[in-house]
Coordinates of C-alpha atoms and ligand atoms in Angstrom, one line a residue:
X7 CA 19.9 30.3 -69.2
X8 CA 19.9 27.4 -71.6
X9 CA 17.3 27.1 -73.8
X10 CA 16.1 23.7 -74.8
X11 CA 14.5 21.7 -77.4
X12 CA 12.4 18.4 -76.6
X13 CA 10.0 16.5 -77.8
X14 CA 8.1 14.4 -75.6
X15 CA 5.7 11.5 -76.7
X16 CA 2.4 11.1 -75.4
X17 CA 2.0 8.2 -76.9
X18 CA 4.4 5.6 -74.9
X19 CA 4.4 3.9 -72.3
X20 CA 7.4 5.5 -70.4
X21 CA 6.0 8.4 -67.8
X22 CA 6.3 11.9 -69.1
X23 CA 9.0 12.8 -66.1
X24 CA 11.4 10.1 -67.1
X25 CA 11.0 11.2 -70.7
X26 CA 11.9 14.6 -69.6
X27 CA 14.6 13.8 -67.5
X28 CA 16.1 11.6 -70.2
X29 CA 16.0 14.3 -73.1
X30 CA 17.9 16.3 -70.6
X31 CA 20.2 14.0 -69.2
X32 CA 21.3 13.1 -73.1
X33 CA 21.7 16.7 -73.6
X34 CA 24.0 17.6 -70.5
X35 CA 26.1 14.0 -71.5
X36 CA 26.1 15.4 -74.9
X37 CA 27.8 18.6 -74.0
X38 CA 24.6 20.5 -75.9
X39 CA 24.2 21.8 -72.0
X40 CA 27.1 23.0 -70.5
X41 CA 28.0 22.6 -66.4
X42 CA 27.0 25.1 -64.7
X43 CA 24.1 26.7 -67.5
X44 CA 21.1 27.7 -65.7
X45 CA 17.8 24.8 -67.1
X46 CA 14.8 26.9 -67.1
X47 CA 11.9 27.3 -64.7
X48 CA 9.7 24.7 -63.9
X49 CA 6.5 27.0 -65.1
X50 CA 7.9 27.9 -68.2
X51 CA 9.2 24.7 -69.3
X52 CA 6.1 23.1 -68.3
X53 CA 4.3 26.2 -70.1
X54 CA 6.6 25.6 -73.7
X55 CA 6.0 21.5 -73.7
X56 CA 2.5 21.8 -72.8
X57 CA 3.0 19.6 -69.4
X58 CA 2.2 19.7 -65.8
X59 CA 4.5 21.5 -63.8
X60 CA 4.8 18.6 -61.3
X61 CA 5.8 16.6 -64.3
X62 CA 9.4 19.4 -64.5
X63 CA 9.0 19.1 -60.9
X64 CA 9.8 15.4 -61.0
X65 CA 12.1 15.1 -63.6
X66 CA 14.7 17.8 -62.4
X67 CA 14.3 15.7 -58.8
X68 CA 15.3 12.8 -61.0
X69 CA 18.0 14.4 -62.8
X70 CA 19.1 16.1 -59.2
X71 CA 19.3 12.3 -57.7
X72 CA 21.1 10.9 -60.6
X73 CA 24.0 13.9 -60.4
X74 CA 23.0 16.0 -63.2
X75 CA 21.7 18.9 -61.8
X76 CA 21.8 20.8 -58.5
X77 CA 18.6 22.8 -57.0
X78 CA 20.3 26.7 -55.2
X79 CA 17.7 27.7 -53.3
X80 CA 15.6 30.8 -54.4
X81 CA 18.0 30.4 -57.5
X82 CA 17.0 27.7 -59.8
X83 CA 18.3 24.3 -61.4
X84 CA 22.2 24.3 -62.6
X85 CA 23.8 21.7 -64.3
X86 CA 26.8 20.0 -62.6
X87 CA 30.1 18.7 -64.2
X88 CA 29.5 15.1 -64.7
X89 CA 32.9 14.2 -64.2
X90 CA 31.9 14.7 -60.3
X91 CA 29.1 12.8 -60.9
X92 CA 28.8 9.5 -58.2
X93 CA 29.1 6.4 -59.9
X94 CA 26.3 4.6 -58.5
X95 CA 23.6 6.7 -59.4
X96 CA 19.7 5.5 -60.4
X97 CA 19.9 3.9 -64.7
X98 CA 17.5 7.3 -65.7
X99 CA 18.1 5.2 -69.1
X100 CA 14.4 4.6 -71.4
X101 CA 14.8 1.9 -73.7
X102 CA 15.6 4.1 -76.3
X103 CA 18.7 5.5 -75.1
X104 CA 20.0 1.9 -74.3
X105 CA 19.5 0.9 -78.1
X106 CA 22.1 3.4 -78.7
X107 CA 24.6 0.8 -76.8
X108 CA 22.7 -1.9 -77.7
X109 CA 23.7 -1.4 -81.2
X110 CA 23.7 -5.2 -82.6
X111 CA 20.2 -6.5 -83.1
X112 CA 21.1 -10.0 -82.1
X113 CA 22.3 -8.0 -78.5
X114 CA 19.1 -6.3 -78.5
X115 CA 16.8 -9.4 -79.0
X116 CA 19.1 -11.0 -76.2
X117 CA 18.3 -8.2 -74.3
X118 CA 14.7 -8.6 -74.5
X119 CA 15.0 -12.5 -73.5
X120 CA 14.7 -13.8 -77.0
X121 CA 17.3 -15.6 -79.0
X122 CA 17.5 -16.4 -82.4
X123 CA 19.1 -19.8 -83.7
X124 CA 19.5 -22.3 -86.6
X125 CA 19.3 -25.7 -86.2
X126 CA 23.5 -25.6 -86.1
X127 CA 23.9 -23.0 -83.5
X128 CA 25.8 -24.0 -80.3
X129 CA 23.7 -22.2 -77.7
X130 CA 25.7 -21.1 -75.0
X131 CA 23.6 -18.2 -74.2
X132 CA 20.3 -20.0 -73.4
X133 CA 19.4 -21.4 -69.7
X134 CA 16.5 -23.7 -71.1
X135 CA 16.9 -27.3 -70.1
X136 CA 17.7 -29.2 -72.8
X137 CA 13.9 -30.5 -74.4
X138 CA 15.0 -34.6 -74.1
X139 CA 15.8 -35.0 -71.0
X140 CA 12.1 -33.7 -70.2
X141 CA 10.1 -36.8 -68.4
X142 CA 7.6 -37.2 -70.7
X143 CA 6.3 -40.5 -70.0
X144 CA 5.6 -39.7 -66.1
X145 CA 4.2 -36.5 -67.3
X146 CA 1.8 -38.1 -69.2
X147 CA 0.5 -40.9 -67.1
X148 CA 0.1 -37.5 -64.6
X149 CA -2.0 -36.1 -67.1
X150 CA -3.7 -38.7 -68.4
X151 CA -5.4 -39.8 -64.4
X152 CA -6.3 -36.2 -63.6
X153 CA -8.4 -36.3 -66.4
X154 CA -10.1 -39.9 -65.8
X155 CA -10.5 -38.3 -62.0
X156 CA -11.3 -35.0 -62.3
X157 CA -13.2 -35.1 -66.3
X158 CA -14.5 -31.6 -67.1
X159 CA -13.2 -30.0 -63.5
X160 CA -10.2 -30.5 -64.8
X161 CA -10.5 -27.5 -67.6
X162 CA -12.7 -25.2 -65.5
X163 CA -11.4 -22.1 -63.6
X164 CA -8.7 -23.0 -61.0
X165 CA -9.2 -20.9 -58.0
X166 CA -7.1 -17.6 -58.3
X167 CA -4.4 -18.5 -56.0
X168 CA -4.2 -22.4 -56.8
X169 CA -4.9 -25.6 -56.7
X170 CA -5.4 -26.7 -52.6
X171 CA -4.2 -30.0 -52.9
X172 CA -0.7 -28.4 -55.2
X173 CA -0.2 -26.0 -52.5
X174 CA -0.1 -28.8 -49.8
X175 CA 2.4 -30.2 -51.6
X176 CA 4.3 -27.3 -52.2
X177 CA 4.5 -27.2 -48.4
X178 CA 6.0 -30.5 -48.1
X179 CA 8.6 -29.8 -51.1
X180 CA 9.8 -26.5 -49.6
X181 CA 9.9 -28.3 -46.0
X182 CA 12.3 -31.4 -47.5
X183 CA 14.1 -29.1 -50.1
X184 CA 14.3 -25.6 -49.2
X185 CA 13.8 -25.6 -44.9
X186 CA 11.3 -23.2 -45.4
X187 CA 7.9 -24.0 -43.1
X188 CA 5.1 -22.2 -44.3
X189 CA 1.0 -22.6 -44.1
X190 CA -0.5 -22.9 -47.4
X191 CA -2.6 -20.0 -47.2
X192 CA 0.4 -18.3 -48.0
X193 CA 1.5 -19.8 -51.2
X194 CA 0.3 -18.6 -54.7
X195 CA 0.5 -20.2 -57.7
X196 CA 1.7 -18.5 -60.9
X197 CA 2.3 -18.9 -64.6
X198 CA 6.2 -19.3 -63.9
X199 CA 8.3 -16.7 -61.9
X200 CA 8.1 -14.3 -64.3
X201 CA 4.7 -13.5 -63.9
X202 CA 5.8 -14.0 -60.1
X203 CA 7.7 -10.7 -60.6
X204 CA 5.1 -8.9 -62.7
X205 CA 2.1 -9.2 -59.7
X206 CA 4.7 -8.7 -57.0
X207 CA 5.4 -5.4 -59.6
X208 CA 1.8 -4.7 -59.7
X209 CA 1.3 -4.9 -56.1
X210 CA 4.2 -2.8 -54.8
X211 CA 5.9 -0.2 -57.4
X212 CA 4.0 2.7 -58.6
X213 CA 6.0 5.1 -61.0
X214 CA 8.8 6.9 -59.8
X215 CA 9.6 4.2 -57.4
X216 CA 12.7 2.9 -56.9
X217 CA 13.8 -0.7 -57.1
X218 CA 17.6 -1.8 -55.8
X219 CA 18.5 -5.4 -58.0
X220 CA 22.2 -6.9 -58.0
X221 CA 24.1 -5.4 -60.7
X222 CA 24.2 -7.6 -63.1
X223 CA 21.0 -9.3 -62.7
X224 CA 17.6 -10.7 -64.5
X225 CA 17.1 -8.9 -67.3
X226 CA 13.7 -10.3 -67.3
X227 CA 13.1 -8.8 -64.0
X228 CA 14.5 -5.5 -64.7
X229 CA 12.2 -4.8 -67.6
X230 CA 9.0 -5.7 -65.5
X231 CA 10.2 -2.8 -62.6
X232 CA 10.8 -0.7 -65.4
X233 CA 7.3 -1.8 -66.9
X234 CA 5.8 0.0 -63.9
X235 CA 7.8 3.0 -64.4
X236 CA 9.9 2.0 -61.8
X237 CA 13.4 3.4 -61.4
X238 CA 16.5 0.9 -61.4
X239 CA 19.3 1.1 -58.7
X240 CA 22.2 -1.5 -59.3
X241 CA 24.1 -2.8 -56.3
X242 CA 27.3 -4.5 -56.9
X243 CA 27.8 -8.2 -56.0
X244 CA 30.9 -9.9 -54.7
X245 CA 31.9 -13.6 -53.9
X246 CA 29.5 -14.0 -50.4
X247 CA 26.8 -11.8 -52.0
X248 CA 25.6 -7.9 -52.6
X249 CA 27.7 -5.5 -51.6
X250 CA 25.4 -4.6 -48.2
X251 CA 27.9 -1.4 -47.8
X252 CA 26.5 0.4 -50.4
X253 CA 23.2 -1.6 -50.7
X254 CA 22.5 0.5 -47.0
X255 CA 23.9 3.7 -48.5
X256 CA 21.4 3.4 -51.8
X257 CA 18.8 2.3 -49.4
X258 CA 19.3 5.6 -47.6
X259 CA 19.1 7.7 -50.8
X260 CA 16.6 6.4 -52.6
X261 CA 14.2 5.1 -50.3
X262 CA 13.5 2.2 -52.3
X263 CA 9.8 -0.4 -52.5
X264 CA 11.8 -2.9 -53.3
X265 CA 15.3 -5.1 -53.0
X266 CA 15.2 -7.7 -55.9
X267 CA 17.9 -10.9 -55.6
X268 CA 18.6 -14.4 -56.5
X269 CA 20.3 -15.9 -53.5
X270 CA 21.3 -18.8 -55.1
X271 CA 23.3 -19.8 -58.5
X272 CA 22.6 -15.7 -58.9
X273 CA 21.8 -15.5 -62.6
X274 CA 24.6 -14.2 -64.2
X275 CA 27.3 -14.2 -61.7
X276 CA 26.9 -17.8 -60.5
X277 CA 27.1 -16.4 -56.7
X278 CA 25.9 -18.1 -54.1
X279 CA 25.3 -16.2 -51.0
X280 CA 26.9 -16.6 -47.5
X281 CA 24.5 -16.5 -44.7
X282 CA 26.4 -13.9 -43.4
X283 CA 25.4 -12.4 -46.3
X284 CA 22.1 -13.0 -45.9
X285 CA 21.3 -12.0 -42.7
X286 CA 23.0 -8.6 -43.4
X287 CA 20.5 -8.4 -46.0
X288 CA 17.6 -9.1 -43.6
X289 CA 19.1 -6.8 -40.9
X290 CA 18.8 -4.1 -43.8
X291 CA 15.4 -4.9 -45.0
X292 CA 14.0 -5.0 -41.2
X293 CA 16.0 -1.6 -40.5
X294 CA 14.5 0.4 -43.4
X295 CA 11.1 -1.4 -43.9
X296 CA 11.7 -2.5 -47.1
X297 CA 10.6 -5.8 -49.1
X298 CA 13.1 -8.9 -49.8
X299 CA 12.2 -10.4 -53.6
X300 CA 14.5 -13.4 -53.4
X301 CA 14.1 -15.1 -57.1
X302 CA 14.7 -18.7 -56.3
X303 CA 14.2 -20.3 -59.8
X304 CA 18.1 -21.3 -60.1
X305 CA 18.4 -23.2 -56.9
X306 CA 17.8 -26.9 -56.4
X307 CA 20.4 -27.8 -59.1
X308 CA 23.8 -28.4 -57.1
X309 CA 26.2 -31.1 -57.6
X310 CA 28.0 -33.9 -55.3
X311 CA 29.8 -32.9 -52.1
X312 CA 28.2 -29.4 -51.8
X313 CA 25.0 -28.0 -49.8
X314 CA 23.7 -25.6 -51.5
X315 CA 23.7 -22.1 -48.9
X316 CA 20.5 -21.3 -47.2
X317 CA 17.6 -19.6 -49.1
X318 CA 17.1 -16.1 -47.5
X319 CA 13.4 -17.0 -46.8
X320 CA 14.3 -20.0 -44.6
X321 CA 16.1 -17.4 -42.2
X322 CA 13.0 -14.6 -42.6
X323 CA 11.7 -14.6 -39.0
X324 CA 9.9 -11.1 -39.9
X325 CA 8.5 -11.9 -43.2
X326 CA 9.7 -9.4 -45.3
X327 CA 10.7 -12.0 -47.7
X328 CA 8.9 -12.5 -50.9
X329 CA 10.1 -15.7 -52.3
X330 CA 9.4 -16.6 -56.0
X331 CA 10.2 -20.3 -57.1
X332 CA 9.7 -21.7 -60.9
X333 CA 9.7 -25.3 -62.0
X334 CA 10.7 -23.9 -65.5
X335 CA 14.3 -24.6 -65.1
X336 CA 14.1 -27.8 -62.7
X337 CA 11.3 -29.7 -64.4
X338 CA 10.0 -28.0 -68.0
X339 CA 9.7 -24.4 -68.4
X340 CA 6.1 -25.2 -70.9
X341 CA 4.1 -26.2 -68.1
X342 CA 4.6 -22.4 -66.8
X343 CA 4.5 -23.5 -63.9
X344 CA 5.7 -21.6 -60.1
X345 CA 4.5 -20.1 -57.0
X346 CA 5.1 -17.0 -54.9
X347 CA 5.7 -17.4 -51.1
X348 CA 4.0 -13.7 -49.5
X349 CA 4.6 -12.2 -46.3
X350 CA 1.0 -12.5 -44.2
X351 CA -0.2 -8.7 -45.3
X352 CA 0.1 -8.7 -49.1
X353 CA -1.4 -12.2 -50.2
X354 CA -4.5 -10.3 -50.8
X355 CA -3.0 -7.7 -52.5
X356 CA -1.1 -10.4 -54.7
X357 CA -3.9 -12.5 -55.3
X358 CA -6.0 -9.2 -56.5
X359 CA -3.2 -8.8 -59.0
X360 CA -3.2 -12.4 -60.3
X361 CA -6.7 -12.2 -60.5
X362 CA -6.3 -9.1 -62.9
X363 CA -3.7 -10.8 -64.8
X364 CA -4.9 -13.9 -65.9
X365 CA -7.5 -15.2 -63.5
X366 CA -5.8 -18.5 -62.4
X367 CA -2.6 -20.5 -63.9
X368 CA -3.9 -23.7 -65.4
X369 CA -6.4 -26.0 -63.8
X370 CA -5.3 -29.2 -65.7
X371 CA -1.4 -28.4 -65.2
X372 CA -1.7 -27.9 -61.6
X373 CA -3.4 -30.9 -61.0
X374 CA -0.7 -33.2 -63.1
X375 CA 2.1 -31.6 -61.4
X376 CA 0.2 -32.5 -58.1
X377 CA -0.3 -36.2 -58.7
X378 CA 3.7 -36.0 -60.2
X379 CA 4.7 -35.0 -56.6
X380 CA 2.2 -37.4 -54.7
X381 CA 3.7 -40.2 -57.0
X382 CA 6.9 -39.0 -55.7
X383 CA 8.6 -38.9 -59.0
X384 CA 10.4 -35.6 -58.4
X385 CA 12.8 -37.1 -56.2
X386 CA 14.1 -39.4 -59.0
X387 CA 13.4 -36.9 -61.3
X388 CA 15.8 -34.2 -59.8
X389 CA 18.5 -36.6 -59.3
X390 CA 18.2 -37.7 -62.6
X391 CA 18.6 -34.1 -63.9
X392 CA 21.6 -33.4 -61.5
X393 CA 23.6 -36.5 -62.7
X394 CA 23.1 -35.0 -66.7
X395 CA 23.8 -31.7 -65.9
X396 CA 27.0 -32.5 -63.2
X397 CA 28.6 -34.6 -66.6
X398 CA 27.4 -31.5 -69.1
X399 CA 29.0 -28.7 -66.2
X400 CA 32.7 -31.1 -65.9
X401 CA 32.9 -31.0 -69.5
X402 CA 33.0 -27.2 -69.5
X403 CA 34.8 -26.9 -67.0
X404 CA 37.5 -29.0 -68.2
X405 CA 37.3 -26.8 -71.3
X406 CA 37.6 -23.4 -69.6
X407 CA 40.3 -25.0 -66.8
X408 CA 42.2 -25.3 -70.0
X409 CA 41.8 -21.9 -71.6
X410 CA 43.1 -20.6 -68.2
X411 CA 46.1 -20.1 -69.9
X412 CA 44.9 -17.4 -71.6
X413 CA 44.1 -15.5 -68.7
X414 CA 40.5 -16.0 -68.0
X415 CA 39.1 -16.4 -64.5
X416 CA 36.0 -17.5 -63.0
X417 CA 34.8 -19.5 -60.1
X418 CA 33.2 -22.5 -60.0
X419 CA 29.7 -22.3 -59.1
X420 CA 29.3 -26.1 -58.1
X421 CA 25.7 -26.2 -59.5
X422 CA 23.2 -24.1 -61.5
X423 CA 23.6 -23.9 -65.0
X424 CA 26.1 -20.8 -66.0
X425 CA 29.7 -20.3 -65.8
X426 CA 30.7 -16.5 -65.5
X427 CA 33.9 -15.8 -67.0
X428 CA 36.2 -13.2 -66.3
X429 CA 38.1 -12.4 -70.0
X430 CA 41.7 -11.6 -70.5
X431 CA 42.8 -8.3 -70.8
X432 CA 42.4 -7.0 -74.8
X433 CA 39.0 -9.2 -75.5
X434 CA 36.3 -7.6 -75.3
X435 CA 32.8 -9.2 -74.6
X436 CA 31.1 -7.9 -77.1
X437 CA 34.0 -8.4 -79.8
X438 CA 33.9 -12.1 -78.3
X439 CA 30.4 -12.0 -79.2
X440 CA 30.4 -11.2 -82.7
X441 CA 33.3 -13.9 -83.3
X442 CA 31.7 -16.3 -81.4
X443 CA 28.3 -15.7 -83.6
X444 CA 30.2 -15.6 -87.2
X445 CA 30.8 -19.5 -85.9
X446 CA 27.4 -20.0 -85.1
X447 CA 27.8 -20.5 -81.4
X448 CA 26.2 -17.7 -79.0
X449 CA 27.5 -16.7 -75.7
X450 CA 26.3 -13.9 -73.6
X451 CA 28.2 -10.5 -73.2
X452 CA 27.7 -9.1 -69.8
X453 CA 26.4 -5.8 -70.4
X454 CA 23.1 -7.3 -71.5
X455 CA 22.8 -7.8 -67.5
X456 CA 24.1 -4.3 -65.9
X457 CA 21.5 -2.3 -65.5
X458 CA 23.9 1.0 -64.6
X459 CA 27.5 1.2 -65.4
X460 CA 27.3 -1.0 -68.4
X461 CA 29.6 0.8 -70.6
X462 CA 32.9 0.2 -68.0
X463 CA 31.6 -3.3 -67.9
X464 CA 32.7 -5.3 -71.3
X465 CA 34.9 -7.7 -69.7
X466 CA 32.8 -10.9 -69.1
X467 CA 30.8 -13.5 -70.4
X468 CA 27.6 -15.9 -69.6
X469 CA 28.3 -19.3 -70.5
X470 CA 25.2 -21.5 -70.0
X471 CA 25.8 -25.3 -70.9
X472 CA 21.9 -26.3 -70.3
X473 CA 20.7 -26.2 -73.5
X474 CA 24.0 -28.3 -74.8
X475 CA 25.2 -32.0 -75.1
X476 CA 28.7 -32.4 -74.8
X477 CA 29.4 -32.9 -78.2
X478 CA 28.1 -29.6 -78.8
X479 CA 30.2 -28.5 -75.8
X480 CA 33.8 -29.3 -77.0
X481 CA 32.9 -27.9 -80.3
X482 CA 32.0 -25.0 -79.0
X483 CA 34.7 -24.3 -76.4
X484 CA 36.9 -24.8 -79.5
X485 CA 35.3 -22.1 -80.8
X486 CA 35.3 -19.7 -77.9
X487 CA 39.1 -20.9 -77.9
X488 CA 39.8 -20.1 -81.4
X489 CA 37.7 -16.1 -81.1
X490 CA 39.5 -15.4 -78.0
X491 CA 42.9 -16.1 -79.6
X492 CA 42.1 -13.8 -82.7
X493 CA 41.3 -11.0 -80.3
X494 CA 43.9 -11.3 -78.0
X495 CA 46.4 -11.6 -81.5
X496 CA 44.5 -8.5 -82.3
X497 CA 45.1 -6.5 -79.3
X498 CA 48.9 -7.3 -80.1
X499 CA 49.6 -8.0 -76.2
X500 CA 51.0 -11.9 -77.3
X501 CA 51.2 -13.8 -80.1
X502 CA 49.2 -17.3 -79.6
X503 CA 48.7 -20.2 -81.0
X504 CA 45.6 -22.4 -80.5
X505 CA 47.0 -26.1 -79.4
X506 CA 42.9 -27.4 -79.4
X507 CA 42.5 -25.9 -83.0
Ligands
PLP624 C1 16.4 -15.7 -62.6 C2 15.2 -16.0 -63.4 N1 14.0 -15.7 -62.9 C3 12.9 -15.9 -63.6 C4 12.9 -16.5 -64.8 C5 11.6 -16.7 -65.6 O1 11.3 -18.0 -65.5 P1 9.9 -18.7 -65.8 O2 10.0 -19.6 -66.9 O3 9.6 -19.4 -64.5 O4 8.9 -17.6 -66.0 C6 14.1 -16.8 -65.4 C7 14.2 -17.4 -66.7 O5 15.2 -17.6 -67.3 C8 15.3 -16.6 -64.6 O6 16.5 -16.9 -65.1

């Protein structure tokens, strides 16, 4: 019987089991426990580190679901040969572990949704609407009536799930834009759609839970499941959507609170789905009882000549859907600014946990971006935005059409505000990377996204071009040019030369 030494920390945040289960799991990948060694009981382990014995309990159930380990009965816990480990299995990975990978600290700050740049960076990487085409002026004529109108009501405490009138005109925008009908009981207002997905977190996941997302996905996203302790199952997604094959056999296994997607524009991969696609996924999520969060915050942003697919909520007839929508993206991400769409039987629960969050989004921002839609600017607004951002997304695509040559791949989203780019053989994303960034232009390696599997996954990119004009563009698509060159020279497959340089 092995005999193991681990140290857990009372002090964190991370749930004593998954701390457990981690220490092991980097000791069996390590090779300090061999396949086959017996671990040691539950009541003794628990005994040496001082723990619960439901807390070895759990984490040997975790380690037994993510392929580690294997309970004989009347026998004991025996570690397996991880070469016939399955390779969709649960991430068991704390933060820690993943610095390991994450080894860069640029990476890691990327990872955690920040991003550091100068003045001269080229910023590929970030999917912030670029600050001057924000519409200031109508903003402000907004802002300055609600507060002739409404005086001091305008800075008191909004009720917790919104402003009435703002929610009546929610209704109307998702009627016009989105074909979904809903009452506006229903809807509730939140400080942008990431606090969407932390109170649909607080309301549903407890830890130990399981939640499936698209792998890749929302980083963002993934650290709020984790936040609650939750555990992270990655589904694979393809050109019409996720893979609902082995989204029903994870389903199965792991018994999950939660399905997290993004439907449209799906943030990194660009993918819209089909609504064949779709319903498959409401079929599933009918089947096995199990919540729909369909992230909406890319869509709305699509270019000439193409409808943009169905949003799975429109199709919901059994509301399991939990749609989340943010006006970060389409109007200005500082107004934090979005609303959560709930099935009938949580919008208490989800109101309680706004409540406990921050009480109410703001009063005075609610009301402006009411009067902006009664004034019925956002219809000249979003055209305006789709006209800048159509020019900025042909530019780069001209560029990338060009570097074909090379061998990269991708496929053309027809809106949003990414590119996802399949590299050529011998370049490396996060080689790419670290050129990329000597030049001062940053682009997005796709294991910052994977939430399992990440280390056979170092073959694509992000590019965003929202943050950048098109100057900036063609300089820095002579830079991604120029880096993925140099790597492909280095991997000595072919000898180029850059025709753009
Ligand atoms: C898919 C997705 N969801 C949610 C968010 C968070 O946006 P918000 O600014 O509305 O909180 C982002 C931000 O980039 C995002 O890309």
């Amino acid at each position: 019987m092995v005999n193991v030494s681990i140290q857990l920390n009372k002090d964190i945040t991370t749930p004593m089991y998954l701390q457990l289960s981690s220490s092991i799991g980097n000791l069996i990948k390590s090779g300090k426990i061999k396949p086959k060694e017996k671990l040691p009981p539950i009541r003794k382990l628990a005994n040496d580190l001082g723990v619960n014995n439901v807390t070895v309990v759990n984490a040997y159930k975790q380690l037994e679901a993510n392929g580690y380990i294997k309970a004989i009965k009347g026998s004991g816990y025996y570690v397996l040969n991880l070469e016939d480990k399955p390779t969709e299995k649960a991430s068991s990975m704390t933060n820690l572990e993943e610095d390991e990978f994450l080894e860069h600290e640029d990476i890691k700050l990327m990872s955690n949704g920040q991003i550091e740049i100068s003045s001269n960076t080229i910023n590929f990487a970030s999917t912030t609407p670029d600050p001057s085409i924000f519409p200031i002026e109508a903003f402000k004529n907004c802002l300055n009536e609600v507060l002739d109108r409404d005086k001091g009501y305008a800075f008191g405490y909004q009720e917790s799930n919104g402003f009435e009138p703002l929610r009546e005109s929610l209704c109307s925008f998702l009627e016009v834009y989105t074909n979904i009908t809903v009452k506006k009981e229903y809807i509730q207002i939140v400080s942008g759609a990431q606090q969407g997905i932390d109170i649909i977190g607080k309301t549903l996941l407890n830890p130990g839970d399981y939640v499936i997302t698209e792998n890749p996905t929302y980083t963002g996203a993934v650290s709020v499941f984790k936040s609650r302790g939750a555990q992270i199952v990655g589904v694979p997604i393809n050109e019409s959507g996720i893979d609902l094959k082995v989204l029903e056999r994870q389903i199965i296994r792991y018994n999950p609170k939660l399905i997290y997607v993004m439907t449209r524009f799906q943030s990194p991969t660009t993918i819209s789905y089909s609504k064949e696609n779709l319903q498959g996924l409401l079929k599933l999520s009918e089947k096995y009882g199990v919540y729909l969060v369909e992230d909406d915050s890319l869509a709305g942003l699509s270019f000439e000549n193409f409808d943009e697919s169905p949003s799975l909520k429109s199709l919901d007839t059994k509301d399991k859907v939990i749609y989340i929508k943010s006006f970060s993206k389409l109007l200005m991400p500082g107004l934090r600014i979005g609303f959560i769409i709930s099935p009938e039987n949580l919008s208490s629960e989800l109101l309680k946990a706004k409540h406990s969050t921050d009480i109410s989004s703001s009063g005075l921002i609610q009301r402006a971006l009411h009067l902006y839609f009664e004034k019925g600017h956002w219809e000249d607004h979003i055209n305006y935005m789709k006209d800048i951002y159509k020019e900025k997304y042909e530019a780069m695509l001209k560029y990338l059409n060009e570097l074909k040559k090379y061998g990269i791949n991708f496929t053309e989203p027809k809106g949003g505000l990414n590119f996802w780019i399949t590299l050529p053989q011998g370049v490396e994303a996060t080689k790419l990377y670290l050129e990329c960034v000597k030049e001062d232009v940053l682009i997005v390696p796709c294991k910052i996204f994977y939430v399992n599997n990440y280390r056979n996954n170092d073959n694509t990119i992000r590019l965003s071009y929202a943050a950048t004009n098109l100057e900036e563009i063609k300089a820095g698509m002579k830079v991604l040019e120029y880096s993925i060159i140099k790597l492909l020279n280095k991997s000595k497959s072919r000898t180029y030369m850059s025709p753009m340089i």
